[in-house]
Tab-separated table of C-alpha atoms in Angstrom:
chain	number	residue	atom	x	y	z
A	21	MET	CA	-22.706	-8.070	-0.567
A	22	LEU	CA	-19.811	-6.177	0.932
A	23	SER	CA	-17.524	-9.146	0.636
A	24	SER	CA	-18.427	-9.839	-2.990
A	25	SER	CA	-16.151	-9.174	-5.995
A	26	ILE	CA	-16.391	-6.016	-8.004
A	27	LYS	CA	-17.597	-7.933	-11.059
A	28	SER	CA	-20.338	-9.622	-9.068
A	29	VAL	CA	-21.631	-6.344	-7.680
A	30	ALA	CA	-21.288	-4.587	-11.080
A	31	LYS	CA	-23.678	-7.232	-12.533
A	32	GLN	CA	-26.225	-6.478	-9.823
A	33	LEU	CA	-25.945	-2.730	-10.462
A	34	LYS	CA	-26.456	-3.184	-14.214
A	35	SER	CA	-29.436	-5.503	-13.746
A	36	SER	CA	-31.024	-3.072	-11.318
A	37	THR	CA	-31.256	-5.670	-8.549
A	38	LEU	CA	-29.068	-3.261	-6.534
A	39	SER	CA	-28.718	0.488	-6.731
A	40	ALA	CA	-25.491	2.442	-6.375
A	41	SER	CA	-27.143	4.488	-3.576
A	42	GLU	CA	-28.037	1.332	-1.664
A	43	LEU	CA	-24.469	0.058	-2.039
A	44	CYS	CA	-23.105	3.452	-0.964
A	45	GLU	CA	-25.265	3.508	2.157
A	46	ALA	CA	-24.186	-0.027	3.027
A	47	THR	CA	-20.538	0.916	2.887
A	48	LEU	CA	-21.065	4.096	4.912
A	49	LYS	CA	-22.767	2.073	7.568
A	50	GLN	CA	-19.893	-0.376	7.526
A	51	ILE	CA	-17.411	2.425	7.991
A	52	ASP	CA	-19.425	3.560	11.019
A	53	ARG	CA	-19.576	0.061	12.452
A	54	THR	CA	-15.786	-0.425	12.174
A	55	LYS	CA	-14.725	3.133	13.159
A	56	SER	CA	-13.018	1.727	16.267
A	57	LEU	CA	-10.254	0.452	13.872
A	58	ASN	CA	-9.628	4.083	12.807
A	59	ALA	CA	-9.203	3.264	9.098
A	60	PHE	CA	-10.485	6.608	7.871
A	61	ILE	CA	-9.417	10.190	8.456
A	62	THR	CA	-12.274	11.740	6.480
A	63	VAL	CA	-15.562	10.057	5.534
A	64	THR	CA	-16.964	11.809	2.517
A	65	HIS	CA	-20.727	11.164	3.139
A	66	ASP	CA	-22.078	13.959	0.893
A	67	THR	CA	-19.624	13.362	-1.903
A	68	ALA	CA	-20.246	9.585	-1.865
A	69	ARG	CA	-24.045	9.991	-1.975
A	70	GLU	CA	-23.809	12.461	-4.835
A	71	HIS	CA	-21.503	10.170	-6.814
A	72	ALA	CA	-23.831	7.238	-6.150
A	73	LYS	CA	-26.859	9.261	-7.280
A	74	GLN	CA	-25.110	10.213	-10.557
A	75	SER	CA	-24.293	6.566	-11.080
A	76	ASP	CA	-27.873	5.486	-10.570
A	77	GLU	CA	-28.989	8.064	-13.165
A	78	ARG	CA	-26.472	6.786	-15.678
A	79	LEU	CA	-27.411	3.122	-15.098
A	80	SER	CA	-31.105	3.902	-15.407
A	81	ARG	CA	-30.396	5.400	-18.845
A	82	GLY	CA	-28.267	2.426	-19.877
A	83	GLU	CA	-25.159	4.660	-19.977
A	84	SER	CA	-22.877	2.732	-17.615
A	85	LYS	CA	-19.259	3.854	-17.601
A	86	GLY	CA	-18.070	0.312	-17.124
A	87	GLU	CA	-17.608	-2.231	-14.372
A	88	LEU	CA	-16.504	0.340	-11.826
A	89	ASP	CA	-19.576	2.542	-12.196
A	90	GLY	CA	-21.164	2.798	-8.771
A	91	ILE	CA	-18.392	0.855	-6.972
A	92	PRO	CA	-17.301	2.388	-3.561
A	93	VAL	CA	-13.572	3.050	-3.284
A	94	ALA	CA	-11.325	4.752	-0.693
A	95	ILE	CA	-8.211	6.889	-1.177
A	96	LYS	CA	-5.130	7.079	1.016
A	97	ASP	CA	-4.905	10.531	2.487
A	98	ASN	CA	-1.740	11.573	0.654
A	99	PHE	CA	-3.447	11.745	-2.694
A	100	CYS	CA	-4.905	15.199	-3.505
A	101	THR	CA	-8.688	15.323	-3.686
A	102	GLN	CA	-10.274	18.532	-4.837
A	103	GLY	CA	-12.228	20.306	-2.061
A	104	ILE	CA	-11.551	17.518	0.412
A	105	LEU	CA	-8.965	17.531	3.270
A	106	THR	CA	-5.676	15.917	2.295
A	107	SER	CA	-3.632	15.795	5.500
A	108	CYS	CA	-0.976	13.121	4.999
A	109	GLY	CA	-1.773	12.260	8.670
A	110	SER	CA	0.233	15.336	9.685
A	111	HIS	CA	-0.468	18.496	11.658
A	112	MET	CA	1.473	20.282	8.901
A	113	LEU	CA	-1.369	19.708	6.410
A	114	SER	CA	-4.254	19.518	8.795
A	115	ASN	CA	-5.868	22.469	7.028
A	116	PHE	CA	-4.927	21.661	3.431
A	117	ILE	CA	-7.804	21.513	0.909
A	118	PRO	CA	-6.341	20.793	-2.548
A	119	PRO	CA	-7.724	22.726	-5.566
A	120	TYR	CA	-7.372	19.672	-7.857
A	121	ASP	CA	-7.584	15.832	-7.960
A	122	ALA	CA	-4.572	13.532	-8.317
A	123	THR	CA	-4.589	11.855	-11.774
A	124	VAL	CA	-5.414	8.441	-10.287
A	125	VAL	CA	-8.346	9.967	-8.370
A	126	SER	CA	-9.739	11.773	-11.420
A	127	ARG	CA	-9.450	8.573	-13.481
A	128	LEU	CA	-11.314	6.575	-10.884
A	129	ARG	CA	-13.913	9.342	-10.785
A	130	ASP	CA	-14.205	9.298	-14.588
A	131	ALA	CA	-14.872	5.540	-14.400
A	132	GLY	CA	-17.916	6.249	-12.199
A	133	THR	CA	-16.533	5.073	-8.824
A	134	VAL	CA	-17.980	6.363	-5.503
A	135	MET	CA	-15.377	7.798	-3.162
A	136	VAL	CA	-16.362	7.041	0.413
A	137	GLY	CA	-13.401	8.528	2.221
A	138	LYS	CA	-9.688	9.259	2.754
A	139	CYS	CA	-7.701	6.613	4.667
A	140	ASN	CA	-5.317	6.868	7.551
A	141	LEU	CA	-1.537	6.519	7.191
A	142	ASP	CA	1.774	7.071	8.979
A	143	GLU	CA	2.619	10.768	8.865
A	144	PHE	CA	3.724	11.640	5.263
A	145	ALA	CA	3.796	7.852	4.677
A	146	MET	CA	6.971	7.590	6.759
A	147	GLY	CA	6.343	4.336	8.564
A	148	SER	CA	5.407	0.657	8.325
A	149	GLY	CA	2.687	0.288	10.913
A	150	THR	CA	0.184	3.200	10.516
A	151	VAL	CA	0.921	4.079	14.131
A	152	ASP	CA	2.334	7.608	13.630
A	153	SER	CA	-0.667	9.532	12.297
A	154	ILE	CA	-1.814	12.579	14.238
A	155	TYR	CA	-5.283	10.999	13.996
A	156	GLY	CA	-4.160	7.988	15.999
A	157	PRO	CA	-3.096	4.446	14.889
A	158	THR	CA	-5.091	2.100	12.699
A	159	GLN	CA	-5.854	-1.304	14.176
A	160	ASN	CA	-5.885	-4.519	12.174
A	161	VAL	CA	-9.320	-6.133	11.890
A	162	TRP	CA	-7.768	-9.554	12.263
A	163	GLY	CA	-7.500	-10.314	15.966
A	164	SER	CA	-9.520	-7.220	16.833
A	165	ASP	CA	-12.497	-6.997	19.217
A	166	LEU	CA	-14.937	-6.905	16.272
A	167	PRO	CA	-16.781	-10.244	15.872
A	168	TYR	CA	-16.002	-12.011	12.613
A	169	GLU	CA	-15.876	-15.445	11.098
A	170	VAL	CA	-13.400	-16.829	8.658
A	171	ALA	CA	-15.239	-18.390	5.731
A	172	GLY	CA	-13.746	-21.775	4.837
A	173	SER	CA	-12.252	-22.183	8.327
A	174	THR	CA	-13.631	-23.887	11.388
A	175	ALA	CA	-12.256	-21.052	13.528
A	176	LYS	CA	-14.592	-18.400	14.710
A	177	HIS	CA	-13.441	-15.154	16.374
A	178	LYS	CA	-15.778	-13.845	19.087
A	179	SER	CA	-15.814	-10.364	20.343
A	180	VAL	CA	-14.615	-9.794	23.887
A	181	SER	CA	-15.459	-6.553	25.691
A	182	LYS	CA	-12.504	-4.288	26.227
A	183	LYS	CA	-13.744	-3.617	29.748
A	184	ALA	CA	-12.520	-7.134	30.543
A	185	TYR	CA	-8.905	-6.142	29.814
A	186	SER	CA	-6.426	-3.946	31.641
A	187	LYS	CA	-5.366	-0.722	29.954
A	188	SER	CA	-2.110	-2.318	28.709
A	189	GLN	CA	-3.965	-5.272	27.230
A	190	GLN	CA	-6.522	-2.949	25.507
A	191	GLU	CA	-3.618	-1.405	23.625
A	192	ASP	CA	-1.994	-4.657	22.611
A	193	TRP	CA	-3.833	-5.208	19.299
A	194	HIS	CA	-2.248	-6.267	16.039
A	195	ILE	CA	-0.976	-3.520	13.787
A	196	ALA	CA	-2.384	-2.965	10.301
A	197	GLY	CA	0.970	-2.442	8.656
A	198	GLY	CA	1.952	0.696	6.867
A	199	SER	CA	2.096	3.151	5.651
A	200	SER	CA	-1.214	2.401	3.823
A	201	GLY	CA	-2.747	0.626	6.791
A	202	GLY	CA	-6.000	2.570	6.669
A	203	SER	CA	-6.541	1.577	3.036
A	204	ALA	CA	-5.898	-2.115	3.791
A	205	VAL	CA	-8.238	-2.184	6.763
A	206	ALA	CA	-10.938	-0.360	4.789
A	207	VAL	CA	-10.824	-3.108	2.131
A	208	ALA	CA	-10.520	-5.935	4.558
A	209	THR	CA	-13.626	-4.849	6.491
A	210	GLY	CA	-15.791	-4.313	3.428
A	211	ALA	CA	-15.939	-0.546	3.914
A	212	CYS	CA	-14.989	-0.245	0.242
A	213	PHE	CA	-14.220	-2.652	-2.615
A	214	ALA	CA	-10.790	-1.212	-3.472
A	215	ALA	CA	-8.490	1.447	-2.144
A	216	LEU	CA	-5.500	3.395	-3.337
A	217	GLY	CA	-2.279	3.240	-1.374
A	218	SER	CA	1.217	4.482	-2.084
A	219	ASP	CA	4.304	2.253	-2.199
A	220	THR	CA	7.798	3.636	-1.620
A	221	GLY	CA	9.386	0.629	0.064
A	222	GLY	CA	6.433	-1.714	0.519
A	223	SER	CA	3.801	0.630	1.915
A	224	THR	CA	1.002	-0.998	-0.075
A	225	ARG	CA	2.142	-4.595	0.062
A	226	ASN	CA	3.053	-4.677	3.768
A	227	PRO	CA	-0.401	-3.714	5.093
A	228	ALA	CA	-2.139	-5.795	2.432
A	229	ALA	CA	-0.181	-8.783	3.663
A	230	TYR	CA	-0.990	-8.186	7.354
A	231	CYS	CA	-4.685	-7.597	6.625
A	232	GLY	CA	-5.225	-10.658	4.377
A	233	VAL	CA	-5.964	-8.800	1.136
A	234	VAL	CA	-4.211	-8.348	-2.237
A	235	GLY	CA	-1.776	-5.451	-2.804
A	236	LEU	CA	-0.156	-4.449	-6.059
A	237	LYS	CA	2.824	-2.193	-6.690
A	238	PRO	CA	2.910	-1.449	-10.389
A	239	SER	CA	6.057	-0.756	-12.408
A	240	TYR	CA	7.521	2.667	-11.818
A	241	GLY	CA	6.171	4.932	-14.565
A	242	LEU	CA	3.108	2.872	-15.413
A	243	VAL	CA	0.772	4.859	-13.117
A	244	SER	CA	0.895	8.640	-12.741
A	245	ARG	CA	2.229	10.175	-9.537
A	246	HIS	CA	0.669	13.578	-10.258
A	247	GLY	CA	-1.215	14.650	-7.156
A	248	LEU	CA	0.460	12.035	-4.914
A	249	ILE	CA	2.157	14.148	-2.260
A	250	PRO	CA	5.764	13.009	-2.663
A	251	LEU	CA	7.879	11.145	-0.149
A	252	VAL	CA	10.678	9.782	-2.381
A	253	ASN	CA	10.089	10.804	-5.995
A	254	SER	CA	12.309	8.159	-7.534
A	255	LEU	CA	10.629	5.324	-5.625
A	256	ASP	CA	6.982	6.379	-5.027
A	257	VAL	CA	4.345	4.437	-6.922
A	258	PRO	CA	0.544	4.557	-6.496
A	259	GLY	CA	-0.496	1.121	-5.220
A	260	ILE	CA	-3.783	-0.780	-5.293
A	261	ILE	CA	-5.427	-2.780	-2.520
A	262	ALA	CA	-8.434	-5.059	-3.119
A	263	ARG	CA	-9.793	-8.418	-2.052
A	264	SER	CA	-8.862	-10.311	-5.189
A	265	VAL	CA	-6.452	-10.294	-8.073
A	266	GLU	CA	-9.345	-9.699	-10.515
A	267	ASP	CA	-10.420	-6.568	-8.585
A	268	VAL	CA	-6.850	-5.192	-8.430
A	269	THR	CA	-6.635	-5.688	-12.240
A	270	LEU	CA	-9.830	-3.744	-12.823
A	271	ILE	CA	-8.486	-0.774	-10.881
A	272	LEU	CA	-5.043	-0.978	-12.613
A	273	ASN	CA	-6.737	-0.902	-16.035
A	274	THR	CA	-8.536	2.263	-14.937
A	275	ILE	CA	-5.717	4.289	-13.581
A	276	ALA	CA	-2.670	3.203	-15.571
A	277	GLY	CA	-1.277	4.943	-18.640
A	278	PRO	CA	0.648	8.061	-19.666
A	279	ASP	CA	-0.099	11.459	-18.126
A	280	VAL	CA	0.982	14.767	-19.481
A	281	ASN	CA	1.165	16.079	-15.895
A	282	ASP	CA	3.763	13.492	-14.883
A	283	SER	CA	6.948	13.330	-17.042
A	284	THR	CA	7.995	10.031	-15.385
A	285	THR	CA	5.082	8.064	-16.844
A	286	VAL	CA	5.867	5.915	-19.866
A	287	LYS	CA	4.679	7.515	-23.100
A	288	ARG	CA	3.254	4.450	-24.826
A	289	PRO	CA	-0.492	3.817	-24.517
A	290	TYR	CA	-1.536	1.339	-21.832
A	291	GLU	CA	-3.001	-1.931	-22.989
A	292	ALA	CA	-5.761	-3.160	-20.644
A	293	ILE	CA	-5.027	-6.561	-19.118
A	294	SER	CA	-7.711	-9.190	-19.547
A	295	LEU	CA	-6.893	-12.162	-17.294
A	296	LYS	CA	-7.170	-15.640	-18.728
A	297	ASP	CA	-9.283	-18.184	-16.782
A	298	THR	CA	-6.487	-20.705	-17.117
A	299	ILE	CA	-2.718	-20.299	-17.309
A	300	ASN	CA	-0.100	-22.791	-18.508
A	301	THR	CA	2.116	-22.989	-15.431
A	302	ARG	CA	4.385	-25.473	-17.217
A	303	ALA	CA	5.808	-22.542	-19.111
A	304	LEU	CA	6.652	-20.609	-15.936
A	305	ARG	CA	10.185	-20.377	-14.517
A	306	ILE	CA	10.066	-19.197	-10.945
A	307	GLY	CA	13.096	-18.015	-8.976
A	308	ILE	CA	13.566	-18.328	-5.212
A	309	PRO	CA	16.134	-15.698	-4.109
A	310	LYS	CA	18.402	-17.303	-1.530
A	311	GLU	CA	19.317	-13.973	0.016
A	312	TYR	CA	15.667	-13.488	1.147
A	313	HIS	CA	16.134	-16.114	3.776
A	314	CYS	CA	17.013	-14.246	6.911
A	315	SER	CA	17.272	-15.015	10.651
A	316	ALA	CA	14.322	-12.762	11.560
A	317	MET	CA	11.885	-14.685	9.350
A	318	SER	CA	9.336	-16.745	11.346
A	319	THR	CA	9.214	-20.525	10.839
A	320	GLU	CA	5.548	-20.190	9.710
A	321	VAL	CA	6.520	-17.837	6.849
A	322	GLN	CA	9.379	-20.124	5.812
A	323	ASP	CA	6.944	-23.045	5.723
A	324	ILE	CA	4.335	-21.359	3.507
A	325	TRP	CA	7.105	-20.159	1.228
A	326	LYS	CA	8.391	-23.715	0.737
A	327	ARG	CA	4.860	-25.096	0.392
A	328	THR	CA	3.822	-22.535	-2.206
A	329	ALA	CA	7.006	-23.190	-4.240
A	330	SER	CA	6.066	-26.880	-4.150
A	331	ILE	CA	2.544	-26.067	-5.408
A	332	PHE	CA	4.012	-24.289	-8.393
A	333	GLU	CA	6.462	-27.105	-8.983
A	334	GLU	CA	3.745	-29.795	-8.794
A	335	SER	CA	1.764	-27.867	-11.414
A	336	GLY	CA	4.628	-28.083	-13.868
A	337	ALA	CA	6.411	-24.837	-13.286
A	338	THR	CA	10.177	-24.814	-13.032
A	339	VAL	CA	11.307	-23.550	-9.595
A	340	THR	CA	14.954	-22.628	-9.260
A	341	GLU	CA	17.088	-21.022	-6.586
A	342	VAL	CA	18.536	-17.715	-7.772
A	343	SER	CA	20.849	-15.090	-6.340
A	344	LEU	CA	20.356	-11.337	-5.769
A	345	PRO	CA	23.775	-10.716	-4.130
A	346	HIS	CA	23.293	-7.068	-3.201
A	347	THR	CA	20.120	-7.687	-1.170
A	348	SER	CA	21.887	-7.219	2.114
A	349	SER	CA	22.972	-3.723	0.998
A	350	SER	CA	19.531	-2.728	-0.195
A	351	ILE	CA	18.090	-1.493	3.151
A	352	ALA	CA	21.109	0.731	3.867
A	353	CYS	CA	20.999	2.101	0.318
A	354	TYR	CA	17.239	2.669	0.586
A	355	SER	CA	17.595	4.489	3.913
A	356	VAL	CA	20.117	6.991	2.497
A	357	LEU	CA	18.139	7.683	-0.696
A	358	ASN	CA	14.865	7.938	1.202
A	359	GLN	CA	16.129	10.466	3.673
A	360	CYS	CA	17.893	12.533	1.053
A	361	GLU	CA	14.743	12.869	-1.034
A	362	VAL	CA	12.664	13.435	2.089
A	363	ALA	CA	14.895	16.395	3.022
A	364	SER	CA	14.352	17.877	-0.433
A	365	ASN	CA	10.606	17.294	-0.550
A	366	MET	CA	9.884	18.533	2.949
A	367	ALA	CA	11.512	21.861	2.140
A	368	ARG	CA	8.300	23.088	0.535
A	369	TYR	CA	6.584	23.143	3.945
A	370	ASP	CA	7.694	26.628	5.029
A	371	GLY	CA	4.522	28.180	6.472
A	372	LEU	CA	4.209	30.590	3.481
A	373	ARG	CA	2.386	28.775	0.709
A	374	PHE	CA	0.107	26.170	2.290
A	375	GLY	CA	-0.355	24.208	5.464
A	376	ILE	CA	-0.057	25.529	9.050
A	377	ARG	CA	1.998	28.616	9.818
A	378	GLY	CA	4.018	29.448	12.925
A	379	ASN	CA	3.558	32.631	14.934
A	380	GLU	CA	7.184	33.591	14.986
A	381	THR	CA	7.682	36.268	12.271
A	382	ARG	CA	10.853	38.086	13.432
A	383	SER	CA	12.717	36.423	10.570
A	384	THR	CA	12.111	33.984	7.740
A	385	GLU	CA	14.385	31.442	9.433
A	386	GLN	CA	12.448	31.660	12.697
A	387	LEU	CA	9.151	31.250	10.870
A	388	PHE	CA	10.475	28.174	9.025
A	389	ALA	CA	11.800	26.620	12.216
A	390	GLU	CA	8.647	27.158	14.243
A	391	THR	CA	6.370	25.965	11.456
A	392	ARG	CA	8.323	22.769	10.930
A	393	SER	CA	8.785	22.139	14.668
A	394	LYS	CA	5.034	22.296	15.205
A	395	GLY	CA	4.004	20.740	11.932
A	396	PHE	CA	6.196	17.638	11.731
A	397	ASN	CA	6.576	14.795	14.185
A	398	GLU	CA	9.875	13.399	15.335
A	399	VAL	CA	10.081	10.792	12.597
A	400	VAL	CA	9.763	13.392	9.810
A	401	ARG	CA	12.153	15.827	11.538
A	402	SER	CA	14.793	13.128	12.013
A	403	ARG	CA	14.641	12.045	8.353
A	404	ILE	CA	15.000	15.707	7.238
A	405	LEU	CA	18.102	16.112	9.447
A	406	SER	CA	19.651	12.895	8.284
A	407	GLY	CA	18.953	13.616	4.665
A	408	ASN	CA	20.526	17.053	4.861
A	409	TYR	CA	23.551	15.569	6.581
A	410	PHE	CA	23.963	13.049	3.742
A	411	LEU	CA	23.667	15.869	1.193
A	412	LEU	CA	26.300	18.155	2.772
A	413	LYS	CA	29.055	18.958	0.339
A	414	GLN	CA	31.606	16.942	2.294
A	415	ASN	CA	29.217	13.935	2.525
A	416	TYR	CA	27.549	13.956	-0.900
A	417	GLU	CA	29.919	11.622	-2.619
A	418	LYS	CA	30.337	9.360	0.398
A	419	TYR	CA	26.622	8.718	0.970
A	420	PHE	CA	24.230	9.909	-1.763
A	421	VAL	CA	26.343	9.102	-4.819
A	422	LYS	CA	27.512	5.776	-3.337
A	423	ALA	CA	23.886	4.872	-2.569
A	424	LEU	CA	22.940	5.611	-6.218
A	425	LYS	CA	25.711	3.207	-7.330
A	426	VAL	CA	24.492	0.482	-5.012
A	427	ARG	CA	21.005	0.986	-6.338
A	428	ARG	CA	22.216	0.423	-9.828
A	429	LEU	CA	23.852	-2.870	-8.653
A	430	ILE	CA	20.562	-3.969	-7.111
A	431	LYS	CA	18.745	-3.326	-10.326
A	432	GLU	CA	21.429	-5.253	-12.263
A	433	ASP	CA	20.937	-8.165	-9.868
A	434	PHE	CA	17.275	-8.350	-10.999
A	435	ASP	CA	18.256	-7.835	-14.687
A	436	ALA	CA	20.668	-10.788	-14.444
A	437	VAL	CA	17.914	-12.994	-13.084
A	438	TRP	CA	15.434	-12.031	-15.813
A	439	ASN	CA	18.134	-12.539	-18.438
A	440	ASN	CA	18.569	-16.041	-17.158
A	441	ASN	CA	15.045	-16.859	-18.323
A	442	ILE	CA	13.332	-16.410	-14.907
A	443	ASP	CA	9.740	-15.131	-15.342
A	444	LEU	CA	8.843	-14.448	-11.738
A	445	LEU	CA	10.336	-14.302	-8.261
A	446	LEU	CA	8.508	-15.807	-5.295
A	447	THR	CA	9.362	-14.349	-1.829
A	448	PRO	CA	7.774	-13.600	1.468
A	449	THR	CA	6.160	-10.189	1.805
A	450	THR	CA	6.717	-9.776	5.628
A	451	LEU	CA	8.881	-11.734	7.960
A	452	SER	CA	6.000	-12.771	10.201
A	453	GLN	CA	2.349	-12.314	10.974
A	454	ALA	CA	1.178	-8.796	12.028
A	455	PRO	CA	3.013	-7.938	15.208
A	456	ARG	CA	1.235	-6.606	18.254
A	457	PHE	CA	1.259	-2.790	18.858
A	458	GLN	CA	3.324	-2.999	22.054
A	459	GLU	CA	5.940	-5.241	20.488
A	460	PHE	CA	6.097	-3.075	17.322
A	461	THR	CA	6.447	0.210	19.195
A	462	GLN	CA	9.318	-0.985	21.337
A	463	HIS	CA	11.512	-0.148	18.332
A	464	ASP	CA	12.153	3.251	16.792
A	465	ASN	CA	10.784	4.098	13.358
A	466	GLN	CA	14.060	3.355	11.537
A	467	THR	CA	14.347	-0.125	13.082
A	468	GLN	CA	10.699	-0.841	12.299
A	469	CYS	CA	11.157	0.037	8.643
A	470	VAL	CA	14.438	-1.915	8.346
A	471	THR	CA	12.640	-5.010	9.534
A	472	GLN	CA	9.328	-4.592	7.779
A	473	ASP	CA	10.662	-3.506	4.373
A	474	TYR	CA	13.324	-6.247	4.080
A	475	CYS	CA	11.508	-8.240	1.390
A	476	THR	CA	9.559	-5.437	-0.227
A	477	GLN	CA	11.827	-2.450	-0.862
A	478	PRO	CA	14.195	-4.041	-3.402
A	479	ALA	CA	11.295	-4.068	-5.892
A	480	ASN	CA	11.016	-0.295	-5.545
A	481	MET	CA	14.786	0.109	-5.955
A	482	ALA	CA	14.564	-1.760	-9.284
A	483	GLY	CA	11.216	-0.214	-10.371
A	484	ILE	CA	9.687	-3.656	-11.072
A	485	PRO	CA	6.095	-4.655	-10.335
A	486	ALA	CA	5.215	-6.809	-7.303
A	487	ILE	CA	2.015	-8.252	-5.801
A	488	THR	CA	1.251	-9.773	-2.486
A	489	LEU	CA	-1.575	-12.136	-1.763
A	490	PRO	CA	-2.631	-14.030	1.365
A	491	ILE	CA	-1.664	-17.752	1.376
A	492	SER	CA	-2.467	-19.202	4.789
A	493	LEU	CA	-3.483	-18.474	8.403
A	494	SER	CA	-0.939	-18.565	11.184
A	495	GLN	CA	-1.433	-20.636	14.319
A	496	GLU	CA	-2.951	-17.504	15.912
A	497	GLY	CA	-5.378	-17.199	13.007
A	498	LEU	CA	-3.713	-14.235	11.330
A	499	PRO	CA	-2.881	-13.898	7.566
A	500	LEU	CA	0.447	-14.945	6.185
A	501	SER	CA	1.241	-13.667	2.693
A	502	LEU	CA	3.721	-14.112	-0.137
A	503	GLN	CA	4.983	-11.821	-2.878
A	504	LEU	CA	5.502	-12.315	-6.600
A	505	MET	CA	7.844	-10.016	-8.579
A	506	ALA	CA	8.203	-9.676	-12.355
A	507	PRO	CA	10.346	-7.777	-14.862
A	508	MET	CA	9.400	-4.130	-15.477
A	509	PHE	CA	6.077	-3.695	-17.271
A	510	LYS	CA	5.304	-7.412	-17.171
A	511	GLU	CA	2.154	-6.865	-15.174
A	512	ARG	CA	0.156	-9.262	-17.323
A	513	THR	CA	2.453	-12.216	-16.457
A	514	LEU	CA	2.507	-11.140	-12.811
A	515	LEU	CA	-1.299	-10.884	-12.482
A	516	GLU	CA	-2.044	-14.103	-14.370
A	517	ALA	CA	0.336	-16.046	-12.139
A	518	ALA	CA	-1.143	-14.380	-9.036
A	519	LEU	CA	-4.621	-15.291	-10.169
A	520	TRP	CA	-3.622	-18.933	-10.678
A	521	LEU	CA	-2.059	-18.986	-7.185
A	522	GLN	CA	-5.161	-17.371	-5.673
A	523	GLN	CA	-7.333	-20.093	-7.199
A	524	ALA	CA	-4.963	-22.821	-6.113
A	525	ILE	CA	-4.725	-21.559	-2.543
A	526	SER	CA	-8.368	-20.517	-1.872
A	527	PHE	CA	-7.459	-18.364	1.109
A	528	PRO	CA	-10.362	-18.210	3.628
A	529	LYS	CA	-12.274	-14.902	3.698
A	530	LEU	CA	-12.924	-12.718	6.727
A	531	LYS	CA	-16.591	-11.780	7.223
A	532	LEU	CA	-17.584	-9.374	9.930
A	533	GLN	CA	-20.588	-10.338	12.057
A	534	ILE	CA	-21.896	-6.845	12.600
C-alpha cells in the first residue's frame, strides 16, 4: 500500500476499502520504523490523525475534496506551518512556531491532504547533502542497513547489524543529497506519498536523484514562495518530490497558481495539467548540451545519458547536440548571487523579533553578534560574511552587478536553444551515484555545492522548469538519474515527456522489508 501511486490509493479511499485513518497510521508506523535514517525533524502525530479523521468524515458523506483527500504528505522544515515548529534545521529557529501556513501548505491542506511531519534539511537549506542540520544528518535508504528489495531486480539488499562494523564504517553510509534530503528519504521509504522541498540550485532534484524518486522544480513564479523561509529570493522555488511523474503532477496542480501574498507569482490563472497516456515523441526535438560533459562525471552517468538519448532517438524524436556556452561561468555567478542574497535575508535574525536571543545586552551590536554566533553554523556565517564583502561599495560593481550580467547571458543561452526549435534538454542530474558520507564531508560546503549543483543550478538561473527521474541502477545498486529541462511555463511538455520516459525505462522500485 505504501509503495502504491496516489491515484491507486485514492480509489481505495473513495471505495471505502481503505480509510484515511488506517493509511495515516500505516505511514506513522513507517516513519517510526525508518527513524534511524533521520528523515523527519518533527512528526505531527496529532495533526495527522485529526486531518485523517476529517477526511474519513468527508469521504463517508461522499464529499471528497479530490484525489489528494486523505493522502499523507510531508513538508520540508523551511516552509511555515501554523502552530508547528519550523526550524530550518538551525539553532536560530529552534523555538520558532509560525502563526500562519505557507501558501503551498494551506493549498495542500485545502485539498484534504494529511500532513505527517516536517522533514530534515541542511541548515537554512545551505547545502547539498543534508549533513549540516542541528538535528543530525539524513541517511539515504539505498545502501542503508534497513532490509529492502528492489522490485524488478534480482538484487536483494540484506540488513547487516551495525555492531559488526567499526565506528568509522558505521558512519560511512550514502548521503541523501540536499538540501531537501529529508523529503526525498521520506518519499523513498513510503513514509508519505509526496513531499515538498525547496529548490535554489538543485535542492529538490539532487536528493530526488540520489534517492531514486522523481523531483520537480517548477518555473519561477508558477508556485507561490509565500511562507517559504527565503534563502535566495530570486532563485528559490518550492519543489515537489514523489515516486512517479503522475503523483508529482497531482501535487503541482494543487499548489500552483497566482497568490496575492507573493508578487513574484504569475498573475494568469493556472491551467491544471492532465497527462496524456501516449505522447508523439516524433514531434520532440531534444537537445544535449555539450558543456554539461565534465571531467568529474562518472562513466556510469555518461553511459545512461547516451543510452537514454538513444531511447528517445529510436522512438522517433530528434536528438541534437546544442551549446550553452556560459555554463562554465554559471557556478561562480550562482555563488556570488547566492551569498549576496543570503547576507540580506539573514539580517532579519537579530534576536529581537523571533528565534533565539543572546544574553549580551550591553549594546544592540553585541546582542546581534552573540545571537548570530550562537544561532548560525559556520556555513551560514561564512556565506553572510562573503555576501557582505561582495556588496561593499567598492566591490558592488565588480562582483554583484557583474554576476547579474552573467546570469542574463546564461538565460540568453537557454533562450537561443529554445528559439532554435528545441523542446527539451536532456542532461544528468548529478555527476555520480550518491557519495558516501566520509567521502562527501572531506570537502567544505562550498566545494560540495560546486560539484553537486553543476548540472542543476543553471535551470534556477534561467527560471525554467526541470524534472529529474531515476533511470538505472549503478553497479553498487544505487539510483542513477537524468534531468529534463523545458522553456519557462512549459510544464505540460516537460511532464508528458518525463511520463513517456518513465514508462519506457520502468525503473525498479525499492520496497522496505520491515
